Amino acid sequence: MTAARLLRATARIALPALPVLAAAYAAPVLSTYGPLRNRVMPRLAGRGRPDHVALTFDDGPDPLSTPLFLRLLDERRVHATFFLLGRQAVRAPGLVREIAAAGHEIAVHGWLHRPLLLRGPRATRDDLARARDAVGDLTGSAPRLFRPPYGVMSTAAHLAARRLDLTPVLWTAWGEDWRARATPESVHRTVTGDLRGGGTALLHDSDCTSAPGSWQATLGAVPRILDTCAARGLSVGPLRDHAVGPVRSASGAGSGGA
């Protein structure tokens, strides 16, 4: 058989399978749909103790905004989980250490804020490993939690997370605080409208992937969110206090500005 005939024969066999393979690779993207995720994937959604709310921040650290969040959380005696971007972390190593020294939990959000669904298995693993190693070197402790950019998982992301001993955790409520029109009132209303005991709240302490200055709305909303949780009899803290179990599925089915 000539090379040309071999290529044509291979194409006839392989091409019909491509849609199936692509669908399998992208199947976990279904978890991006919040109501579905919260109902059938509670651990991936970050559901935990019914008397507790996990407070999480994405996209930092940012020398301009993150210190203000740290000061506010210290004043309120609340700890949170910070999902750091690796590239941001190495630009502000002292701030990463400050977050850790303040008692907050540090997790990873990848190296770059790019959709993992558009990356192959090797690029996905390299991105997560680079972020994990950089953050671990700065804090002296390897992070154990990971949240994909935009909350979009892929089969490769699940496999890479397992191999790197990272547990993916998304959220049950968010503030849509990345928008230019976000206000403290809108962020508070949006978060608390969906937040229940056992839930995980997603906010942003940086505008590096959001509308410029949007973090100011988040900063103004945090005290109101904490007050609402207290009024509901819910304690607030990091995911490590939330009793979220590991997500073991390698192909299990994680929108917006996360």
mmCIF file with all atom_site columns, C-alpha atoms in Angstrom, residues 19-231:
data_model
loop_
_atom_site.group_PDB
_atom_site.id
_atom_site.type_symbol
_atom_site.label_atom_id
_atom_site.label_alt_id
_atom_site.label_comp_id
_atom_site.label_asym_id
_atom_site.label_entity_id
_atom_site.label_seq_id
_atom_site.pdbx_PDB_ins_code
_atom_site.Cartn_x
_atom_site.Cartn_y
_atom_site.Cartn_z
_atom_site.occupancy
_atom_site.B_iso_or_equiv
_atom_site.pdbx_formal_charge
_atom_site.auth_seq_id
_atom_site.auth_comp_id
_atom_site.auth_asym_id
_atom_site.auth_atom_id
_atom_site.pdbx_PDB_model_num
ATOM 1   C CA . PRO A 1 19  ? -16.365 14.002 17.214 1.00 0.00 ? 19  PRO A CA 1
ATOM 2   C CA . VAL A 1 20  ? -16.632 11.245 19.807 1.00 0.00 ? 20  VAL A CA 1
ATOM 3   C CA . LEU A 1 21  ? -13.134 11.920 21.114 1.00 0.00 ? 21  LEU A CA 1
ATOM 4   C CA . ALA A 1 22  ? -13.758 15.676 21.197 1.00 0.00 ? 22  ALA A CA 1
ATOM 5   C CA . ALA A 1 23  ? -17.015 15.163 23.080 1.00 0.00 ? 23  ALA A CA 1
ATOM 6   C CA . ALA A 1 24  ? -15.316 12.928 25.632 1.00 0.00 ? 24  ALA A CA 1
ATOM 7   C CA . TYR A 1 25  ? -12.532 15.470 26.144 1.00 0.00 ? 25  TYR A CA 1
ATOM 8   C CA . ALA A 1 26  ? -15.004 18.326 26.646 1.00 0.00 ? 26  ALA A CA 1
ATOM 9   C CA . ALA A 1 27  ? -17.663 16.417 28.615 1.00 0.00 ? 27  ALA A CA 1
ATOM 10  C CA . PRO A 1 28  ? -16.603 17.892 31.987 1.00 0.00 ? 28  PRO A CA 1
ATOM 11  C CA . VAL A 1 29  ? -17.536 21.349 30.675 1.00 0.00 ? 29  VAL A CA 1
ATOM 12  C CA . LEU A 1 30  ? -21.105 20.409 31.646 1.00 0.00 ? 30  LEU A CA 1
ATOM 13  C CA . SER A 1 31  ? -20.080 21.152 35.216 1.00 0.00 ? 31  SER A CA 1
ATOM 14  C CA . THR A 1 32  ? -19.840 24.823 34.258 1.00 0.00 ? 32  THR A CA 1
ATOM 15  C CA . TYR A 1 33  ? -23.624 24.968 34.523 1.00 0.00 ? 33  TYR A CA 1
ATOM 16  C CA . GLY A 1 34  ? -24.062 25.939 38.166 1.00 0.00 ? 34  GLY A CA 1
ATOM 17  C CA . PRO A 1 35  ? -27.483 24.403 38.963 1.00 0.00 ? 35  PRO A CA 1
ATOM 18  C CA . LEU A 1 36  ? -26.409 21.064 37.500 1.00 0.00 ? 36  LEU A CA 1
ATOM 19  C CA . ARG A 1 37  ? -23.068 21.144 39.284 1.00 0.00 ? 37  ARG A CA 1
ATOM 20  C CA . ASN A 1 38  ? -24.580 22.061 42.629 1.00 0.00 ? 38  ASN A CA 1
ATOM 21  C CA . ARG A 1 39  ? -27.132 19.269 42.384 1.00 0.00 ? 39  ARG A CA 1
ATOM 22  C CA . VAL A 1 40  ? -25.153 16.322 41.044 1.00 0.00 ? 40  VAL A CA 1
ATOM 23  C CA . MET A 1 41  ? -21.501 17.267 41.712 1.00 0.00 ? 41  MET A CA 1
ATOM 24  C CA . PRO A 1 42  ? -21.563 18.667 45.264 1.00 0.00 ? 42  PRO A CA 1
ATOM 25  C CA . ARG A 1 43  ? -17.894 18.084 46.017 1.00 0.00 ? 43  ARG A CA 1
ATOM 26  C CA . LEU A 1 44  ? -16.730 19.724 42.808 1.00 0.00 ? 44  LEU A CA 1
ATOM 27  C CA . ALA A 1 45  ? -19.117 22.607 43.569 1.00 0.00 ? 45  ALA A CA 1
ATOM 28  C CA . GLY A 1 46  ? -17.481 23.060 46.968 1.00 0.00 ? 46  GLY A CA 1
ATOM 29  C CA . ARG A 1 47  ? -20.356 21.979 49.152 1.00 0.00 ? 47  ARG A CA 1
ATOM 30  C CA . GLY A 1 48  ? -19.337 21.389 52.750 1.00 0.00 ? 48  GLY A CA 1
ATOM 31  C CA . ARG A 1 49  ? -20.583 21.673 56.312 1.00 0.00 ? 49  ARG A CA 1
ATOM 32  C CA . PRO A 1 50  ? -24.165 22.952 56.460 1.00 0.00 ? 50  PRO A CA 1
ATOM 33  C CA . ASP A 1 51  ? -23.283 25.509 59.155 1.00 0.00 ? 51  ASP A CA 1
ATOM 34  C CA . HIS A 1 52  ? -20.332 26.944 57.232 1.00 0.00 ? 52  HIS A CA 1
ATOM 35  C CA . VAL A 1 53  ? -19.653 29.100 54.171 1.00 0.00 ? 53  VAL A CA 1
ATOM 36  C CA . ALA A 1 54  ? -16.329 28.964 52.353 1.00 0.00 ? 54  ALA A CA 1
ATOM 37  C CA . LEU A 1 55  ? -15.079 32.389 51.265 1.00 0.00 ? 55  LEU A CA 1
ATOM 38  C CA . THR A 1 56  ? -12.778 32.267 48.228 1.00 0.00 ? 56  THR A CA 1
ATOM 39  C CA . PHE A 1 57  ? -10.969 34.827 46.096 1.00 0.00 ? 57  PHE A CA 1
ATOM 40  C CA . ASP A 1 58  ? -9.564  34.348 42.581 1.00 0.00 ? 58  ASP A CA 1
ATOM 41  C CA . ASP A 1 59  ? -6.988  36.009 40.317 1.00 0.00 ? 59  ASP A CA 1
ATOM 42  C CA . GLY A 1 60  ? -4.574  37.441 42.855 1.00 0.00 ? 60  GLY A CA 1
ATOM 43  C CA . PRO A 1 61  ? -2.292  38.402 44.272 1.00 0.00 ? 61  PRO A CA 1
ATOM 44  C CA . ASP A 1 62  ? -2.345  42.061 43.278 1.00 0.00 ? 62  ASP A CA 1
ATOM 45  C CA . PRO A 1 63  ? -0.148  44.532 45.205 1.00 0.00 ? 63  PRO A CA 1
ATOM 46  C CA . LEU A 1 64  ? -2.741  47.265 44.680 1.00 0.00 ? 64  LEU A CA 1
ATOM 47  C CA . SER A 1 65  ? -5.853  45.482 45.913 1.00 0.00 ? 65  SER A CA 1
ATOM 48  C CA . THR A 1 66  ? -5.003  42.282 47.801 1.00 0.00 ? 66  THR A CA 1
ATOM 49  C CA . PRO A 1 67  ? -3.509  44.052 50.863 1.00 0.00 ? 67  PRO A CA 1
ATOM 50  C CA . LEU A 1 68  ? -6.819  45.859 51.345 1.00 0.00 ? 68  LEU A CA 1
ATOM 51  C CA . PHE A 1 69  ? -8.656  42.549 51.418 1.00 0.00 ? 69  PHE A CA 1
ATOM 52  C CA . LEU A 1 70  ? -6.133  41.166 53.875 1.00 0.00 ? 70  LEU A CA 1
ATOM 53  C CA . ARG A 1 71  ? -6.634  44.163 56.141 1.00 0.00 ? 71  ARG A CA 1
ATOM 54  C CA . LEU A 1 72  ? -10.411 43.821 56.001 1.00 0.00 ? 72  LEU A CA 1
ATOM 55  C CA . LEU A 1 73  ? -10.344 40.103 56.714 1.00 0.00 ? 73  LEU A CA 1
ATOM 56  C CA . ASP A 1 74  ? -7.959  40.659 59.611 1.00 0.00 ? 74  ASP A CA 1
ATOM 57  C CA . GLU A 1 75  ? -10.289 43.282 61.074 1.00 0.00 ? 75  GLU A CA 1
ATOM 58  C CA . ARG A 1 76  ? -13.199 40.866 60.801 1.00 0.00 ? 76  ARG A CA 1
ATOM 59  C CA . ARG A 1 77  ? -11.114 37.935 62.054 1.00 0.00 ? 77  ARG A CA 1
ATOM 60  C CA . VAL A 1 78  ? -12.004 35.839 59.043 1.00 0.00 ? 78  VAL A CA 1
ATOM 61  C CA . HIS A 1 79  ? -9.798  33.563 56.977 1.00 0.00 ? 79  HIS A CA 1
ATOM 62  C CA . ALA A 1 80  ? -10.395 32.750 53.330 1.00 0.00 ? 80  ALA A CA 1
ATOM 63  C CA . THR A 1 81  ? -9.008  30.668 50.478 1.00 0.00 ? 81  THR A CA 1
ATOM 64  C CA . PHE A 1 82  ? -7.039  32.546 47.818 1.00 0.00 ? 82  PHE A CA 1
ATOM 65  C CA . PHE A 1 83  ? -6.779  30.870 44.415 1.00 0.00 ? 83  PHE A CA 1
ATOM 66  C CA . LEU A 1 84  ? -3.608  32.456 43.038 1.00 0.00 ? 84  LEU A CA 1
ATOM 67  C CA . LEU A 1 85  ? -2.450  32.744 39.464 1.00 0.00 ? 85  LEU A CA 1
ATOM 68  C CA . GLY A 1 86  ? 1.119   31.531 39.205 1.00 0.00 ? 86  GLY A CA 1
ATOM 69  C CA . ARG A 1 87  ? 2.266   34.451 37.063 1.00 0.00 ? 87  ARG A CA 1
ATOM 70  C CA . GLN A 1 88  ? 0.776   36.917 39.535 1.00 0.00 ? 88  GLN A CA 1
ATOM 71  C CA . ALA A 1 89  ? 2.369   35.102 42.460 1.00 0.00 ? 89  ALA A CA 1
ATOM 72  C CA . VAL A 1 90  ? 5.937   35.278 41.158 1.00 0.00 ? 90  VAL A CA 1
ATOM 73  C CA . ARG A 1 91  ? 5.485   38.991 40.492 1.00 0.00 ? 91  ARG A CA 1
ATOM 74  C CA . ALA A 1 92  ? 4.606   39.605 44.147 1.00 0.00 ? 92  ALA A CA 1
ATOM 75  C CA . PRO A 1 93  ? 6.351   36.905 46.193 1.00 0.00 ? 93  PRO A CA 1
ATOM 76  C CA . GLY A 1 94  ? 6.298   38.929 49.394 1.00 0.00 ? 94  GLY A CA 1
ATOM 77  C CA . LEU A 1 95  ? 2.551   39.344 49.135 1.00 0.00 ? 95  LEU A CA 1
ATOM 78  C CA . VAL A 1 96  ? 2.085   35.600 48.684 1.00 0.00 ? 96  VAL A CA 1
ATOM 79  C CA . ARG A 1 97  ? 4.025   35.026 51.890 1.00 0.00 ? 97  ARG A CA 1
ATOM 80  C CA . GLU A 1 98  ? 1.951   37.711 53.615 1.00 0.00 ? 98  GLU A CA 1
ATOM 81  C CA . ILE A 1 99  ? -1.276  35.937 52.661 1.00 0.00 ? 99  ILE A CA 1
ATOM 82  C CA . ALA A 1 100 ? 0.072   32.680 54.063 1.00 0.00 ? 100 ALA A CA 1
ATOM 83  C CA . ALA A 1 101 ? 1.442   34.314 57.218 1.00 0.00 ? 101 ALA A CA 1
ATOM 84  C CA . ALA A 1 102 ? -1.981  35.819 57.904 1.00 0.00 ? 102 ALA A CA 1
ATOM 85  C CA . GLY A 1 103 ? -3.387  32.299 58.128 1.00 0.00 ? 103 GLY A CA 1
ATOM 86  C CA . HIS A 1 104 ? -5.267  32.181 54.850 1.00 0.00 ? 104 HIS A CA 1
ATOM 87  C CA . GLU A 1 105 ? -5.403  29.076 52.706 1.00 0.00 ? 105 GLU A CA 1
ATOM 88  C CA . ILE A 1 106 ? -3.520  29.292 49.420 1.00 0.00 ? 106 ILE A CA 1
ATOM 89  C CA . ALA A 1 107 ? -4.634  27.381 46.353 1.00 0.00 ? 107 ALA A CA 1
ATOM 90  C CA . VAL A 1 108 ? -3.872  27.671 42.644 1.00 0.00 ? 108 VAL A CA 1
ATOM 91  C CA . HIS A 1 109 ? -5.839  29.069 39.713 1.00 0.00 ? 109 HIS A CA 1
ATOM 92  C CA . GLY A 1 110 ? -3.355  27.928 37.084 1.00 0.00 ? 110 GLY A CA 1
ATOM 93  C CA . TRP A 1 111 ? -0.341  29.772 35.737 1.00 0.00 ? 111 TRP A CA 1
ATOM 94  C CA . LEU A 1 112 ? -2.201  31.830 33.136 1.00 0.00 ? 112 LEU A CA 1
ATOM 95  C CA . HIS A 1 113 ? -5.867  32.730 33.106 1.00 0.00 ? 113 HIS A CA 1
ATOM 96  C CA . ARG A 1 114 ? -6.674  30.849 29.917 1.00 0.00 ? 114 ARG A CA 1
ATOM 97  C CA . PRO A 1 115 ? -9.405  28.239 29.336 1.00 0.00 ? 115 PRO A CA 1
ATOM 98  C CA . LEU A 1 116 ? -8.048  24.754 29.909 1.00 0.00 ? 116 LEU A CA 1
ATOM 99  C CA . LEU A 1 117 ? -10.570 23.373 27.441 1.00 0.00 ? 117 LEU A CA 1
ATOM 100 C CA . LEU A 1 118 ? -8.468  24.895 24.643 1.00 0.00 ? 118 LEU A CA 1
ATOM 101 C CA . ARG A 1 119 ? -5.317  23.138 25.816 1.00 0.00 ? 119 ARG A CA 1
ATOM 102 C CA . GLY A 1 120 ? -4.088  19.636 25.273 1.00 0.00 ? 120 GLY A CA 1
ATOM 103 C CA . PRO A 1 121 ? -3.170  17.195 28.063 1.00 0.00 ? 121 PRO A CA 1
ATOM 104 C CA . ARG A 1 122 ? 0.515   18.125 28.213 1.00 0.00 ? 122 ARG A CA 1
ATOM 105 C CA . ALA A 1 123 ? -0.084  21.897 28.176 1.00 0.00 ? 123 ALA A CA 1
ATOM 106 C CA . THR A 1 124 ? -2.745  21.503 30.856 1.00 0.00 ? 124 THR A CA 1
ATOM 107 C CA . ARG A 1 125 ? -0.479  19.533 33.128 1.00 0.00 ? 125 ARG A CA 1
ATOM 108 C CA . ASP A 1 126 ? 2.452   21.888 32.570 1.00 0.00 ? 126 ASP A CA 1
ATOM 109 C CA . ASP A 1 127 ? 0.304   24.906 33.443 1.00 0.00 ? 127 ASP A CA 1
ATOM 110 C CA . LEU A 1 128 ? -0.979  23.394 36.682 1.00 0.00 ? 128 LEU A CA 1
ATOM 111 C CA . ALA A 1 129 ? 2.386   21.986 37.687 1.00 0.00 ? 129 ALA A CA 1
ATOM 112 C CA . ARG A 1 130 ? 4.135   25.302 37.081 1.00 0.00 ? 130 ARG A CA 1
ATOM 113 C CA . ALA A 1 131 ? 1.601   27.148 39.222 1.00 0.00 ? 131 ALA A CA 1
ATOM 114 C CA . ARG A 1 132 ? 1.651   24.531 41.986 1.00 0.00 ? 132 ARG A CA 1
ATOM 115 C CA . ASP A 1 133 ? 5.437   24.455 42.160 1.00 0.00 ? 133 ASP A CA 1
ATOM 116 C CA . ALA A 1 134 ? 5.855   28.239 42.081 1.00 0.00 ? 134 ALA A CA 1
ATOM 117 C CA . VAL A 1 135 ? 3.312   28.823 44.833 1.00 0.00 ? 135 VAL A CA 1
ATOM 118 C CA . GLY A 1 136 ? 4.650   25.921 46.871 1.00 0.00 ? 136 GLY A CA 1
ATOM 119 C CA . ASP A 1 137 ? 8.194   27.281 46.667 1.00 0.00 ? 137 ASP A CA 1
ATOM 120 C CA . LEU A 1 138 ? 7.026   30.680 47.898 1.00 0.00 ? 138 LEU A CA 1
ATOM 121 C CA . THR A 1 139 ? 5.023   29.373 50.849 1.00 0.00 ? 139 THR A CA 1
ATOM 122 C CA . GLY A 1 140 ? 6.971   26.247 51.731 1.00 0.00 ? 140 GLY A CA 1
ATOM 123 C CA . SER A 1 141 ? 3.846   24.136 51.409 1.00 0.00 ? 141 SER A CA 1
ATOM 124 C CA . ALA A 1 142 ? 2.424   22.583 48.265 1.00 0.00 ? 142 ALA A CA 1
ATOM 125 C CA . PRO A 1 143 ? -1.123  23.782 47.565 1.00 0.00 ? 143 PRO A CA 1
ATOM 126 C CA . ARG A 1 144 ? -3.770  21.078 47.505 1.00 0.00 ? 144 ARG A CA 1
ATOM 127 C CA . LEU A 1 145 ? -6.702  22.841 45.845 1.00 0.00 ? 145 LEU A CA 1
ATOM 128 C CA . PHE A 1 146 ? -7.112  24.133 42.321 1.00 0.00 ? 146 PHE A CA 1
ATOM 129 C CA . ARG A 1 147 ? -9.790  26.095 40.475 1.00 0.00 ? 147 ARG A CA 1
ATOM 130 C CA . PRO A 1 148 ? -9.688  26.263 36.655 1.00 0.00 ? 148 PRO A CA 1
ATOM 131 C CA . PRO A 1 149 ? -9.938  29.627 34.910 1.00 0.00 ? 149 PRO A CA 1
ATOM 132 C CA . TYR A 1 150 ? -13.564 30.433 34.103 1.00 0.00 ? 150 TYR A CA 1
ATOM 133 C CA . GLY A 1 151 ? -14.572 27.348 36.068 1.00 0.00 ? 151 GLY A CA 1
ATOM 134 C CA . VAL A 1 152 ? -14.231 25.196 32.950 1.00 0.00 ? 152 VAL A CA 1
ATOM 135 C CA . MET A 1 153 ? -12.876 21.689 33.445 1.00 0.00 ? 153 MET A CA 1
ATOM 136 C CA . SER A 1 154 ? -11.731 19.202 30.825 1.00 0.00 ? 154 SER A CA 1
ATOM 137 C CA . THR A 1 155 ? -10.805 15.556 30.978 1.00 0.00 ? 155 THR A CA 1
ATOM 138 C CA . ALA A 1 156 ? -7.153  16.590 30.780 1.00 0.00 ? 156 ALA A CA 1
ATOM 139 C CA . ALA A 1 157 ? -7.641  18.958 33.718 1.00 0.00 ? 157 ALA A CA 1
ATOM 140 C CA . HIS A 1 158 ? -9.121  16.191 35.870 1.00 0.00 ? 158 HIS A CA 1
ATOM 141 C CA . LEU A 1 159 ? -6.292  13.828 34.963 1.00 0.00 ? 159 LEU A CA 1
ATOM 142 C CA . ALA A 1 160 ? -3.607  16.459 35.566 1.00 0.00 ? 160 ALA A CA 1
ATOM 143 C CA . ALA A 1 161 ? -5.138  17.436 38.901 1.00 0.00 ? 161 ALA A CA 1
ATOM 144 C CA . ARG A 1 162 ? -5.113  13.833 40.062 1.00 0.00 ? 162 ARG A CA 1
ATOM 145 C CA . ARG A 1 163 ? -1.508  13.298 39.040 1.00 0.00 ? 163 ARG A CA 1
ATOM 146 C CA . LEU A 1 164 ? -0.431  16.515 40.749 1.00 0.00 ? 164 LEU A CA 1
ATOM 147 C CA . ASP A 1 165 ? -2.422  15.744 43.906 1.00 0.00 ? 165 ASP A CA 1
ATOM 148 C CA . LEU A 1 166 ? -4.678  18.746 43.379 1.00 0.00 ? 166 LEU A CA 1
ATOM 149 C CA . THR A 1 167 ? -8.387  18.716 44.161 1.00 0.00 ? 167 THR A CA 1
ATOM 150 C CA . PRO A 1 168 ? -10.543 20.859 41.840 1.00 0.00 ? 168 PRO A CA 1
ATOM 151 C CA . VAL A 1 169 ? -13.108 23.014 43.642 1.00 0.00 ? 169 VAL A CA 1
ATOM 152 C CA . LEU A 1 170 ? -15.524 25.411 41.967 1.00 0.00 ? 170 LEU A CA 1
ATOM 153 C CA . TRP A 1 171 ? -18.317 27.317 43.737 1.00 0.00 ? 171 TRP A CA 1
ATOM 154 C CA . THR A 1 172 ? -22.030 27.433 44.527 1.00 0.00 ? 172 THR A CA 1
ATOM 155 C CA . ALA A 1 173 ? -22.449 31.234 44.502 1.00 0.00 ? 173 ALA A CA 1
ATOM 156 C CA . TRP A 1 174 ? -20.626 34.130 42.910 1.00 0.00 ? 174 TRP A CA 1
ATOM 157 C CA . GLY A 1 175 ? -20.907 37.886 42.913 1.00 0.00 ? 175 GLY A CA 1
ATOM 158 C CA . GLU A 1 176 ? -20.444 38.649 39.204 1.00 0.00 ? 176 GLU A CA 1
ATOM 159 C CA . ASP A 1 177 ? -17.935 41.119 40.579 1.00 0.00 ? 177 ASP A CA 1
ATOM 160 C CA . TRP A 1 178 ? -15.746 41.115 37.483 1.00 0.00 ? 178 TRP A CA 1
ATOM 161 C CA . ARG A 1 179 ? -18.214 43.330 35.601 1.00 0.00 ? 179 ARG A CA 1
ATOM 162 C CA . ALA A 1 180 ? -17.639 47.038 35.041 1.00 0.00 ? 180 ALA A CA 1
ATOM 163 C CA . ARG A 1 181 ? -21.119 47.803 36.365 1.00 0.00 ? 181 ARG A CA 1
ATOM 164 C CA . ALA A 1 182 ? -20.656 45.821 39.588 1.00 0.00 ? 182 ALA A CA 1
ATOM 165 C CA . THR A 1 183 ? -21.354 47.685 42.826 1.00 0.00 ? 183 THR A CA 1
ATOM 166 C CA . PRO A 1 184 ? -21.057 46.628 46.462 1.00 0.00 ? 184 PRO A CA 1
ATOM 167 C CA . GLU A 1 185 ? -24.844 46.314 46.518 1.00 0.00 ? 185 GLU A CA 1
ATOM 168 C CA . SER A 1 186 ? -25.025 44.174 43.381 1.00 0.00 ? 186 SER A CA 1
ATOM 169 C CA . VAL A 1 187 ? -22.199 41.888 44.478 1.00 0.00 ? 187 VAL A CA 1
ATOM 170 C CA . HIS A 1 188 ? -23.757 41.381 47.898 1.00 0.00 ? 188 HIS A CA 1
ATOM 171 C CA . ARG A 1 189 ? -27.205 40.756 46.433 1.00 0.00 ? 189 ARG A CA 1
ATOM 172 C CA . THR A 1 190 ? -25.949 38.300 43.829 1.00 0.00 ? 190 THR A CA 1
ATOM 173 C CA . VAL A 1 191 ? -23.811 36.286 46.226 1.00 0.00 ? 191 VAL A CA 1
ATOM 174 C CA . THR A 1 192 ? -26.296 36.043 49.067 1.00 0.00 ? 192 THR A CA 1
ATOM 175 C CA . GLY A 1 193 ? -29.183 35.285 46.728 1.00 0.00 ? 193 GLY A CA 1
ATOM 176 C CA . ASP A 1 194 ? -27.614 31.889 45.973 1.00 0.00 ? 194 ASP A CA 1
ATOM 177 C CA . LEU A 1 195 ? -25.573 31.306 49.100 1.00 0.00 ? 195 LEU A CA 1
ATOM 178 C CA . ARG A 1 196 ? -26.729 28.674 51.558 1.00 0.00 ? 196 ARG A CA 1
ATOM 179 C CA . GLY A 1 197 ? -25.121 26.809 54.407 1.00 0.00 ? 197 GLY A CA 1
ATOM 180 C CA . GLY A 1 198 ? -22.429 24.532 53.033 1.00 0.00 ? 198 GLY A CA 1
ATOM 181 C CA . GLY A 1 199 ? -21.877 26.786 50.027 1.00 0.00 ? 199 GLY A CA 1
ATOM 182 C CA . THR A 1 200 ? -18.722 28.254 48.531 1.00 0.00 ? 200 THR A CA 1
ATOM 183 C CA . ALA A 1 201 ? -18.659 31.907 47.495 1.00 0.00 ? 201 ALA A CA 1
ATOM 184 C CA . LEU A 1 202 ? -16.500 33.071 44.599 1.00 0.00 ? 202 LEU A CA 1
ATOM 185 C CA . LEU A 1 203 ? -15.152 36.630 44.598 1.00 0.00 ? 203 LEU A CA 1
ATOM 186 C CA . HIS A 1 204 ? -12.086 38.372 43.132 1.00 0.00 ? 204 HIS A CA 1
ATOM 187 C CA . ASP A 1 205 ? -9.376  40.308 44.973 1.00 0.00 ? 205 ASP A CA 1
ATOM 188 C CA . SER A 1 206 ? -7.793  41.435 41.695 1.00 0.00 ? 206 SER A CA 1
ATOM 189 C CA . ASP A 1 207 ? -8.941  42.980 38.424 1.00 0.00 ? 207 ASP A CA 1
ATOM 190 C CA . CYS A 1 208 ? -6.143  41.472 36.328 1.00 0.00 ? 208 CYS A CA 1
ATOM 191 C CA . THR A 1 209 ? -8.740  39.574 34.282 1.00 0.00 ? 209 THR A CA 1
ATOM 192 C CA . SER A 1 210 ? -11.759 41.724 35.171 1.00 0.00 ? 210 SER A CA 1
ATOM 193 C CA . ALA A 1 211 ? -13.014 45.238 34.502 1.00 0.00 ? 211 ALA A CA 1
ATOM 194 C CA . PRO A 1 212 ? -10.490 47.816 35.774 1.00 0.00 ? 212 PRO A CA 1
ATOM 195 C CA . GLY A 1 213 ? -11.222 48.738 39.372 1.00 0.00 ? 213 GLY A CA 1
ATOM 196 C CA . SER A 1 214 ? -13.947 46.116 39.762 1.00 0.00 ? 214 SER A CA 1
ATOM 197 C CA . TRP A 1 215 ? -12.269 44.818 42.913 1.00 0.00 ? 215 TRP A CA 1
ATOM 198 C CA . GLN A 1 216 ? -13.479 47.956 44.714 1.00 0.00 ? 216 GLN A CA 1
ATOM 199 C CA . ALA A 1 217 ? -17.066 46.736 44.457 1.00 0.00 ? 217 ALA A CA 1
ATOM 200 C CA . THR A 1 218 ? -15.976 43.404 45.915 1.00 0.00 ? 218 THR A CA 1
ATOM 201 C CA . LEU A 1 219 ? -14.137 45.049 48.781 1.00 0.00 ? 219 LEU A CA 1
ATOM 202 C CA . GLY A 1 220 ? -17.251 47.056 49.625 1.00 0.00 ? 220 GLY A CA 1
ATOM 203 C CA . ALA A 1 221 ? -19.430 43.956 49.459 1.00 0.00 ? 221 ALA A CA 1
ATOM 204 C CA . VAL A 1 222 ? -17.406 41.654 51.700 1.00 0.00 ? 222 VAL A CA 1
ATOM 205 C CA . PRO A 1 223 ? -18.483 43.201 55.047 1.00 0.00 ? 223 PRO A CA 1
ATOM 206 C CA . ARG A 1 224 ? -22.126 42.988 53.974 1.00 0.00 ? 224 ARG A CA 1
ATOM 207 C CA . ILE A 1 225 ? -21.700 39.362 52.937 1.00 0.00 ? 225 ILE A CA 1
ATOM 208 C CA . LEU A 1 226 ? -20.103 38.531 56.278 1.00 0.00 ? 226 LEU A CA 1
ATOM 209 C CA . ASP A 1 227 ? -22.918 40.302 58.131 1.00 0.00 ? 227 ASP A CA 1
ATOM 210 C CA . THR A 1 228 ? -25.548 38.402 56.173 1.00 0.00 ? 228 THR A CA 1
ATOM 211 C CA . CYS A 1 229 ? -23.870 35.080 56.899 1.00 0.00 ? 229 CYS A CA 1
ATOM 212 C CA . ALA A 1 230 ? -23.715 35.958 60.598 1.00 0.00 ? 230 ALA A CA 1
ATOM 213 C CA . ALA A 1 231 ? -27.402 36.879 60.574 1.00 0.00 ? 231 ALA A CA 1
#
